[in-house]
mmCIF file of C-alpha atoms in Angstrom:
data_model
loop_
_atom_site.group_PDB
_atom_site.id
_atom_site.type_symbol
_atom_site.label_atom_id
_atom_site.label_comp_id
_atom_site.label_asym_id
_atom_site.label_seq_id
_atom_site.Cartn_x
_atom_site.Cartn_y
_atom_site.Cartn_z
ATOM 1 C CA MET T 1 115.749 105.700 124.332
ATOM 2 C CA TYR T 2 111.746 105.373 124.296
ATOM 3 C CA VAL T 3 109.569 108.208 123.181
ATOM 4 C CA VAL T 4 106.073 108.239 125.235
ATOM 5 C CA PHE T 5 102.890 110.003 123.530
ATOM 6 C CA GLY T 6 100.284 111.120 125.963
ATOM 7 C CA ALA T 7 102.890 111.514 128.435
ATOM 8 C CA SER T 8 101.223 114.079 130.966
ATOM 9 C CA GLY T 9 98.603 112.361 131.305
ATOM 10 C CA GLY T 10 97.614 109.588 133.783
ATOM 11 C CA VAL T 11 99.037 106.201 132.359
ATOM 12 C CA GLY T 12 101.415 108.016 130.705
ATOM 13 C CA SER T 13 103.049 110.138 132.987
ATOM 14 C CA GLU T 14 103.307 106.635 134.937
ATOM 15 C CA LEU T 15 104.867 105.268 131.985
ATOM 16 C CA VAL T 16 107.321 107.883 131.588
ATOM 17 C CA ARG T 17 108.355 107.006 135.371
ATOM 18 C CA LEU T 18 108.704 103.780 134.783
ATOM 19 C CA LEU T 19 111.059 103.971 131.919
ATOM 20 C CA SER T 20 113.079 106.721 133.142
ATOM 21 C CA ALA T 21 113.944 104.406 135.694
ATOM 22 C CA SER T 22 116.171 102.939 133.199
ATOM 23 C CA GLY T 23 116.866 104.430 130.765
ATOM 24 C CA ASN T 24 116.420 108.051 128.780
ATOM 25 C CA VAL T 25 112.591 109.093 128.030
ATOM 26 C CA PHE T 26 111.645 111.595 125.258
ATOM 27 C CA ALA T 27 107.987 112.982 126.934
ATOM 28 C CA VAL T 28 105.331 114.521 124.483
ATOM 29 C CA GLY T 29 102.498 116.422 125.457
ATOM 30 C CA ARG T 30 100.349 119.016 124.601
ATOM 31 C CA ASP T 31 100.552 120.910 127.793
ATOM 32 C CA GLU T 32 103.485 122.418 128.805
ATOM 33 C CA ALA T 33 103.163 123.044 132.038
ATOM 34 C CA LYS T 34 101.867 119.456 133.280
ATOM 35 C CA LEU T 35 104.964 118.072 130.966
ATOM 36 C CA ALA T 36 107.347 120.205 133.386
ATOM 37 C CA LYS T 37 106.481 118.265 136.552
ATOM 38 C CA LEU T 38 107.520 115.073 134.479
ATOM 39 C CA SER T 39 111.155 116.812 134.579
ATOM 40 C CA GLY T 40 114.402 114.513 136.127
ATOM 41 C CA PRO T 41 117.154 113.654 134.739
ATOM 42 C CA ARG T 42 116.552 110.986 131.887
ATOM 43 C CA VAL T 43 113.505 112.716 131.315
ATOM 44 C CA THR T 44 113.121 115.341 128.311
ATOM 45 C CA THR T 45 109.776 117.101 127.721
ATOM 46 C CA HIS T 46 108.880 117.981 124.194
ATOM 47 C CA VAL T 47 105.130 120.045 123.810
ATOM 48 C CA ALA T 48 103.535 118.525 120.601
ATOM 49 C CA ASP T 49 100.313 117.489 119.457
ATOM 50 C CA ALA T 50 100.097 114.334 117.389
ATOM 51 C CA THR T 51 96.566 114.613 116.413
ATOM 52 C CA ALA T 52 97.240 117.505 114.441
ATOM 53 C CA PRO T 53 99.026 116.843 110.420
ATOM 54 C CA GLY T 54 102.622 116.755 110.928
ATOM 55 C CA GLY T 55 102.720 116.742 114.974
ATOM 56 C CA ALA T 56 103.928 112.981 115.446
ATOM 57 C CA ASP T 57 106.545 113.913 112.909
ATOM 58 C CA ALA T 58 108.062 116.820 114.216
ATOM 59 C CA ALA T 59 108.125 115.055 117.559
ATOM 60 C CA ILE T 60 109.978 111.592 116.427
ATOM 61 C CA ALA T 61 112.481 114.110 114.722
ATOM 62 C CA ALA T 62 112.862 116.186 118.224
ATOM 63 C CA ALA T 63 113.377 112.957 120.026
ATOM 64 C CA VAL T 64 115.815 111.582 117.820
ATOM 65 C CA ALA T 65 117.633 114.870 117.026
ATOM 66 C CA ALA T 66 117.709 114.938 120.741
ATOM 67 C CA HIS T 67 118.615 111.138 121.458
ATOM 68 C CA GLY T 68 119.844 110.018 118.511
ATOM 69 C CA THR T 69 118.357 105.851 118.460
ATOM 70 C CA VAL T 70 114.989 105.245 119.352
ATOM 71 C CA HIS T 71 113.870 102.345 121.113
ATOM 72 C CA GLY T 72 110.626 102.317 121.988
ATOM 73 C CA VAL T 73 107.590 104.699 121.457
ATOM 74 C CA ALA T 74 104.233 104.114 123.337
ATOM 75 C CA ASN T 75 100.902 105.998 122.364
ATOM 76 C CA CYS T 76 99.220 106.891 125.615
ATOM 77 C CA ILE T 77 96.917 109.146 124.176
ATOM 78 C CA GLY T 78 92.954 108.895 124.118
ATOM 79 C CA SER T 79 89.423 109.836 124.904
ATOM 80 C CA VAL T 80 86.410 108.804 126.374
ATOM 81 C CA LEU T 81 82.922 109.283 124.649
ATOM 82 C CA LEU T 82 79.791 107.362 126.269
ATOM 83 C CA LYS T 83 77.013 107.910 123.954
ATOM 84 C CA ALA T 84 74.376 105.714 121.708
ATOM 85 C CA ALA T 85 74.976 106.234 118.367
ATOM 86 C CA HIS T 86 71.909 107.835 117.478
ATOM 87 C CA THR T 87 72.928 110.519 120.018
ATOM 88 C CA THR T 88 76.729 111.072 118.459
ATOM 89 C CA SER T 89 77.727 114.085 116.153
ATOM 90 C CA ASP T 90 79.769 113.827 113.131
ATOM 91 C CA ALA T 91 81.957 116.536 114.988
ATOM 92 C CA GLU T 92 82.083 113.680 118.014
ATOM 93 C CA LEU T 93 82.601 111.069 116.376
ATOM 94 C CA ALA T 94 85.517 112.605 113.832
ATOM 95 C CA THR T 95 87.388 113.988 117.418
ATOM 96 C CA ILE T 96 86.751 110.817 118.912
ATOM 97 C CA MET T 97 88.763 108.930 115.746
ATOM 98 C CA THR T 98 91.206 111.394 115.207
ATOM 99 C CA THR T 99 92.535 111.825 118.952
ATOM 100 C CA ASN T 100 92.551 107.579 118.999
ATOM 101 C CA LEU T 101 93.338 105.939 115.289
ATOM 102 C CA GLY T 102 94.355 108.981 114.100
ATOM 103 C CA SER T 103 97.450 109.683 116.243
ATOM 104 C CA SER T 104 98.194 106.098 116.766
ATOM 105 C CA PHE T 105 98.489 105.807 112.574
ATOM 106 C CA SER T 106 100.548 108.878 112.400
ATOM 107 C CA ILE T 107 102.823 108.382 115.644
ATOM 108 C CA LEU T 108 103.425 104.625 114.009
ATOM 109 C CA ARG T 109 104.244 105.526 110.560
ATOM 110 C CA ALA T 110 106.972 108.566 112.354
ATOM 111 C CA SER T 111 108.655 105.934 114.212
ATOM 112 C CA VAL T 112 108.899 102.994 111.705
ATOM 113 C CA LYS T 113 110.760 105.315 109.661
ATOM 114 C CA THR T 114 113.433 105.925 112.433
ATOM 115 C CA MET T 115 113.818 102.578 113.532
ATOM 116 C CA LYS T 116 116.270 101.207 111.384
ATOM 117 C CA ALA T 117 117.821 98.620 113.735
ATOM 118 C CA GLY T 118 114.203 97.395 115.158
ATOM 119 C CA GLY T 119 112.333 98.401 118.010
ATOM 120 C CA SER T 120 108.914 98.406 119.690
ATOM 121 C CA ILE T 121 105.764 100.116 119.337
ATOM 122 C CA VAL T 122 103.006 99.975 121.841
ATOM 123 C CA LEU T 123 99.420 101.556 121.107
ATOM 124 C CA CYS T 124 96.384 101.726 123.232
ATOM 125 C CA SER T 125 92.985 99.912 122.514
ATOM 126 C CA SER T 126 90.092 99.240 125.216
ATOM 127 C CA ALA T 127 88.273 96.349 126.606
ATOM 128 C CA VAL T 128 85.511 98.318 125.099
ATOM 129 C CA ALA T 129 86.175 96.958 121.170
ATOM 130 C CA ARG T 130 86.437 93.736 122.617
ATOM 131 C CA HIS T 131 83.342 93.231 124.844
ATOM 132 C CA GLY T 132 80.102 94.669 123.884
ATOM 133 C CA LEU T 133 78.913 97.658 125.507
ATOM 134 C CA ALA T 134 76.049 99.987 125.477
ATOM 135 C CA ASN T 135 76.601 103.282 124.352
ATOM 136 C CA HIS T 136 80.309 102.999 123.477
ATOM 137 C CA GLU T 137 79.763 102.436 120.346
ATOM 138 C CA ALA T 138 82.322 105.838 118.521
ATOM 139 C CA ILE T 139 85.082 104.894 121.267
ATOM 140 C CA ALA T 140 84.628 100.880 120.708
ATOM 141 C CA ALA T 141 84.801 101.832 116.742
ATOM 142 C CA ALA T 142 87.943 103.841 117.359
ATOM 143 C CA LYS T 143 90.159 101.156 119.751
ATOM 144 C CA GLY T 144 88.607 98.476 117.851
ATOM 145 C CA ALA T 145 90.262 100.136 114.759
ATOM 146 C CA VAL T 146 93.541 101.163 116.700
ATOM 147 C CA ALA T 147 93.790 97.071 117.412
ATOM 148 C CA ALA T 148 93.587 96.193 113.599
ATOM 149 C CA LEU T 149 96.318 98.413 112.672
ATOM 150 C CA MET T 150 98.523 96.678 115.222
ATOM 151 C CA LEU T 151 97.701 93.690 113.736
ATOM 152 C CA SER T 152 98.702 94.697 110.288
ATOM 153 C CA ALA T 153 101.297 96.677 111.391
ATOM 154 C CA ALA T 154 103.157 93.867 113.277
ATOM 155 C CA ALA T 155 103.025 92.326 110.489
ATOM 156 C CA THR T 156 104.217 94.547 107.449
ATOM 157 C CA TYR T 157 107.300 95.758 109.644
ATOM 158 C CA ALA T 158 108.097 92.176 111.502
ATOM 159 C CA PRO T 159 110.616 91.640 108.706
ATOM 160 C CA GLN T 160 112.775 94.968 110.206
ATOM 161 C CA ASN T 161 112.209 93.433 113.595
ATOM 162 C CA ILE T 162 109.668 96.151 114.604
ATOM 163 C CA ARG T 163 107.414 95.016 116.895
ATOM 164 C CA VAL T 164 103.997 96.496 117.212
ATOM 165 C CA ASN T 165 101.484 95.613 119.898
ATOM 166 C CA CYS T 166 99.072 97.455 122.202
ATOM 167 C CA VAL T 167 96.779 97.095 125.606
ATOM 168 C CA SER T 168 93.184 97.051 126.075
ATOM 169 C CA PRO T 169 92.241 98.598 129.479
ATOM 170 C CA GLY T 170 89.059 98.686 131.020
ATOM 171 C CA LEU T 171 87.597 101.392 133.349
ATOM 172 C CA THR T 172 91.138 102.971 134.748
ATOM 173 C CA ARG T 173 91.350 105.927 137.181
ATOM 174 C CA THR T 174 92.730 108.739 135.425
ATOM 175 C CA PRO T 175 91.816 112.210 134.867
ATOM 176 C CA MET T 176 90.015 111.391 131.337
ATOM 177 C CA THR T 177 87.930 109.018 133.379
ATOM 178 C CA ALA T 178 86.917 111.133 136.431
ATOM 179 C CA ARG T 179 83.410 111.761 134.822
ATOM 180 C CA ILE T 180 83.001 108.231 135.622
ATOM 181 C CA THR T 181 85.111 107.257 138.726
ATOM 182 C CA GLY T 182 84.400 110.718 140.579
ATOM 183 C CA ASN T 183 80.522 109.681 140.575
ATOM 184 C CA GLU T 184 79.986 107.318 142.933
ATOM 185 C CA ALA T 185 76.708 105.244 141.288
ATOM 186 C CA ALA T 186 78.965 105.346 137.784
ATOM 187 C CA LEU T 187 81.740 103.706 139.858
ATOM 188 C CA LYS T 188 79.650 101.048 141.734
ATOM 189 C CA ALA T 189 78.251 99.770 138.290
ATOM 190 C CA GLY T 190 81.821 100.084 136.648
ATOM 191 C CA THR T 191 83.323 98.025 139.162
ATOM 192 C CA GLU T 192 80.792 95.700 139.228
ATOM 193 C CA MET T 193 81.650 94.939 135.690
ATOM 194 C CA HIS T 194 85.053 93.160 136.306
ATOM 195 C CA ALA T 195 85.403 90.176 137.559
ATOM 196 C CA LEU T 196 88.641 91.283 139.844
ATOM 197 C CA LYS T 197 85.927 93.860 141.575
ATOM 198 C CA ARG T 198 87.788 97.112 141.188
ATOM 199 C CA ILE T 199 88.753 98.963 137.832
ATOM 200 C CA GLY T 200 92.384 99.796 137.092
ATOM 201 C CA GLU T 201 94.939 101.839 138.548
ATOM 202 C CA PRO T 202 97.212 103.806 135.744
ATOM 203 C CA GLY T 203 100.355 101.679 136.935
ATOM 204 C CA ASP T 204 98.270 98.597 135.905
ATOM 205 C CA ILE T 205 98.416 99.580 132.408
ATOM 206 C CA ALA T 206 101.441 101.442 132.302
ATOM 207 C CA ARG T 207 103.284 98.330 133.975
ATOM 208 C CA ALA T 208 102.462 96.059 130.789
ATOM 209 C CA MET T 209 103.374 98.671 128.342
ATOM 210 C CA ALA T 210 107.007 98.710 129.724
ATOM 211 C CA PHE T 211 106.514 95.249 129.657
ATOM 212 C CA LEU T 212 105.623 94.973 125.662
ATOM 213 C CA LEU T 213 108.951 97.637 125.316
ATOM 214 C CA ASP T 214 111.339 96.075 126.843
ATOM 215 C CA PRO T 215 113.929 94.791 124.632
ATOM 216 C CA GLN T 216 114.060 91.632 126.683
ATOM 217 C CA ASN T 217 110.775 90.800 125.616
ATOM 218 C CA ALA T 218 111.622 90.701 122.054
ATOM 219 C CA PHE T 219 109.416 87.542 120.923
ATOM 220 C CA ILE T 220 106.613 89.469 121.347
ATOM 221 C CA THR T 221 104.357 90.857 118.292
ATOM 222 C CA GLY T 222 101.111 91.106 117.182
ATOM 223 C CA GLN T 223 99.795 90.574 120.573
ATOM 224 C CA ASN T 224 96.308 92.549 122.065
ATOM 225 C CA VAL T 225 96.974 92.299 125.938
ATOM 226 C CA GLY T 226 93.717 92.553 128.193
ATOM 227 C CA VAL T 227 94.968 94.829 131.044
ATOM 228 C CA ASP T 228 90.931 94.688 132.035
ATOM 229 C CA GLY T 229 90.510 92.631 135.330
ATOM 230 C CA GLY T 230 88.543 90.307 133.365
ATOM 231 C CA LEU T 231 86.051 92.952 131.500
ATOM 232 C CA SER T 232 86.659 91.654 128.028
ATOM 233 C CA SER T 233 86.812 87.718 128.826
ATOM 234 C CA LEU T 234 85.031 87.162 132.069
ATOM 235 C CA ARG T 235 81.513 86.874 133.595
ATOM 236 C CA PRO T 236 81.685 88.018 136.961
ATOM 237 C CA LYS T 237 79.844 86.197 139.669
#
């Protein structure tokens, strides 16, 4: 059984769809109406806020109560802030860190307590933490911290056969990035930064996460997989 946090978002909802084709999925999110759209014979929805104290623990406990064993957990919770450091307020920085790093830490901590027979945890970092982009200081710091968290946790929990990995997307067309992808000039600029000359789609990211969650790929841990059209590693022509 899989638990997907941020299940009602662009990537999260696609991941729920992929995973539910072959197993049970416990879909966690804050918006009950959006979660209702994910309902299916193998999907159980649960309203919770993993950025709030105790939220991740309560959600994982509910998943165990509903299905027994948790085999895989994915965190699709995220946010975007495009601002230079000198224009970013303390409150904005705190929100970015809580949403991205805080949720990942809480979800990981809650998950490893239940994975007595091993399992897989997949977090979301970002290409902006691997490749310097102007006006991304806060989100780069938060996502870079997620990648560092993943590496340490992968080492800590490997003896328990718990695999920890993350994906690092480039610009992806989701409701969260609508202000960028919905602006013609911004979309054009973003597209040109990717070597493949397109931005990501939710399915691109979800398929990579599903691959890392799959027990058939049980020899993969401690990896930060770039799903970014070459943004973090290639210089476009």
